[in-house]
Amino acid sequence: MKTYFRLLSFASPIGKFAIPYIFTTLLHVVFNTLNLALLVPLLTFLFDTTKKGRIYEAPDTLWDIMGAFNYYSQEINRTYGTYGALQFICIIIVISVLLSNLFKYFSQRIMENLRIHTLLNIRKTVFENVMGMHLGFFNNERKGDILSKITNDVQVVQFTVTGTLQVIFREPFQLIAYLIALFGISYKLTFVSILFIPVSAIFIARLVKSLKNQAFGSQASFGTMVSNLEEALSGIKIIKAFNATSFITEKFNKENENFSEIGRQMAKRQQLASPISEFLGVVMVAFILLYGGSLVLSGSSELTAPAFIAYIGIFSQLTRPAKALSDSFTGINLGLAAGERILELVDMKPAIQNSKKANAVSGFDYAIELENVSFSYGEKIILNEVSLTIPRGKTVALVGPSGGGKSTLMDLIPRFIEPQKGRVLFDGKDIKEIEMDSLRAQMGFVNQESILFNDTIFNNIAFGKTTATQEQVEAAAKIANAHEFILKTDDGYNTNIGDRGVKLSGGQKQRLSIARAVLKNPPIMLLDEATSALDTESEKLVQDALNKLMTNRTTLVIAHRLSTIQNADIIIVLDAGKIVEKGNHNELMSHNGLYKRLIEMQTFSE
């Protein structure tokens, strides 16, 4: 239940919904029960049993509703006759039904607003927490599982956990109201009848317990299946190129069958609750007919024929709230399992956070420094006591064989990752003491893989800068050599570029990425140079845009091509996590070391 109440905490302020819901629900329950209770005076006067000489006295308390109706119906009968009393009862029943349904409508509207409000807060909290996680989290988690938790699991919570709110708040009141009415008609018959209830409760409890483990397995299996689907759609080109369609299909189908089998087993147990509860209900009604019928046939004054018929009518309705409660408890474990998966994301804290003493920075003055920085993934050392200074206004190029630690070194500067040893200083201040948003606001990024969104060209360039004007976006595009090809698209800057920019060429995507960085206009640029996979013509356009981008800025670039390297102020050669050479192009070429061999082979890779 701890999980359930935690999920309900997202309904805050719950009093805004709970108080009016309880009020309208109680009124609905009162009038709904009254509709059935009025069967007694209705049948009494319909069959004219008042001729038998029974006299109803005025009730002593306000709680004796049945006594009050019988008394006033009797008085109306004396004044206006039996038909007049029948008219009076029918009018009261119509009014009672109207009010019952009116308050039911209001209560359902309130509960629906509460459900939507709760789910809105859950989705908002989960997404915000996921977006606040450090990059390492996304490297370790399956994207499909995250998608499953944010989408499917939230939907499951919607239709189980929050769906039971209405049942839990309304049905117990309705159950109590029916029992009060039944005790009012015949306390002996009711006392004996409710002895059957514990039998049903024991069965439902055992069924609920058996569903719990299967519910967890179902959600985990669905997450795996969505992960397989996401990977298949993302890598469809490679799948077809390597003739791996059957392998991927078999992998997906295997998990699909596992998920379906768990669903069948859960459905079997869930659906078992309904027929057994109905069977137990019929057994109870049969017993009532036998015992109650014997009281009527014996001429007992406690239970008349009209009262017995009304009793059966009310008791038949008693099983409805009881069944609704049992069904909600059999299904709630699926929702709780989904809820726990959601709360895992909510409770997860990013490994990299702002310290309480962190301060914002508003500019960049003189240098970024790495002091004896070491970083490793498990036992694999990526950087080993690296020390480096990146002066303001200089272009520093990182070169070296693949796996040398270039990308890791670059990721340390915006604090995407943190070193296990050493410090990264920004203008002499440890970046752990700087607010991450303000630190990253001083930096622009252009990656080797162009990260674009399924949106317009304008919105991709203006990404993260909601106040950008058309003139500013066009100016950035011109610097990035993108303006001309943009004008040739169907709708110019309003052209949608598709998922991940699929409608554009590699060079066009890179130029949009550069335009985005130009518009941000930061003092520091971090470039994973993106010309290595382009054709010669595209490379020239992109390289020219990069040169414009680096003008009058501090730039750290992972270099792949000679055109970028030879113009760098400082070239850092990384090999096996260590700086093995340092200098400008001419100096390093004269050393006849690793740099010269790399230049001669032209094998610069990340």
CSV table of C-alpha atoms in Angstrom, one decimal, residues 20 36 44 47 51 55 98 104 181 293 335 340 352 362 383 386 391 400 410 428 483 502 508 510 577 598 601-602:
chain,number,residue,atom,x,y,z
A,20,PRO,CA,-16.6,17.5,-3.0
A,36,LEU,CA,-34.7,0.3,-3.6
A,44,THR,CA,-47.5,-2.6,0.3
A,47,PHE,CA,-51.0,-5.1,-3.3
A,51,LYS,CA,-56.2,-4.0,4.6
A,55,ILE,CA,-51.0,0.3,11.7
A,98,LEU,CA,-33.1,12.0,-10.5
A,104,LYS,CA,-23.5,10.3,-9.5
A,181,ALA,CA,-31.3,-0.9,4.7
A,293,GLY,CA,-39.4,-17.5,2.6
A,335,GLY,CA,-1.0,-1.1,-11.5
A,340,GLU,CA,6.9,0.8,-8.7
A,352,ILE,CA,26.3,14.4,-11.2
A,362,SER,CA,28.3,34.7,-16.6
A,383,LEU,CA,42.5,9.0,-19.1
A,386,VAL,CA,46.1,14.2,-17.9
A,391,PRO,CA,43.8,29.4,-23.0
A,400,GLY,CA,45.3,10.4,-31.7
A,410,MET,CA,36.0,16.7,-24.1
A,428,GLY,CA,40.6,28.8,-11.8
A,483,HIS,CA,21.0,29.7,-46.1
A,502,VAL,CA,16.3,12.2,-42.5
A,508,GLN,CA,23.2,19.8,-44.8
A,510,GLN,CA,26.0,19.3,-40.2
A,577,GLY,CA,44.9,7.9,-22.1
A,598,LEU,CA,49.2,9.8,-38.1
A,601,MET,CA,48.5,7.8,-42.8
A,602,GLN,CA,45.6,10.3,-42.5
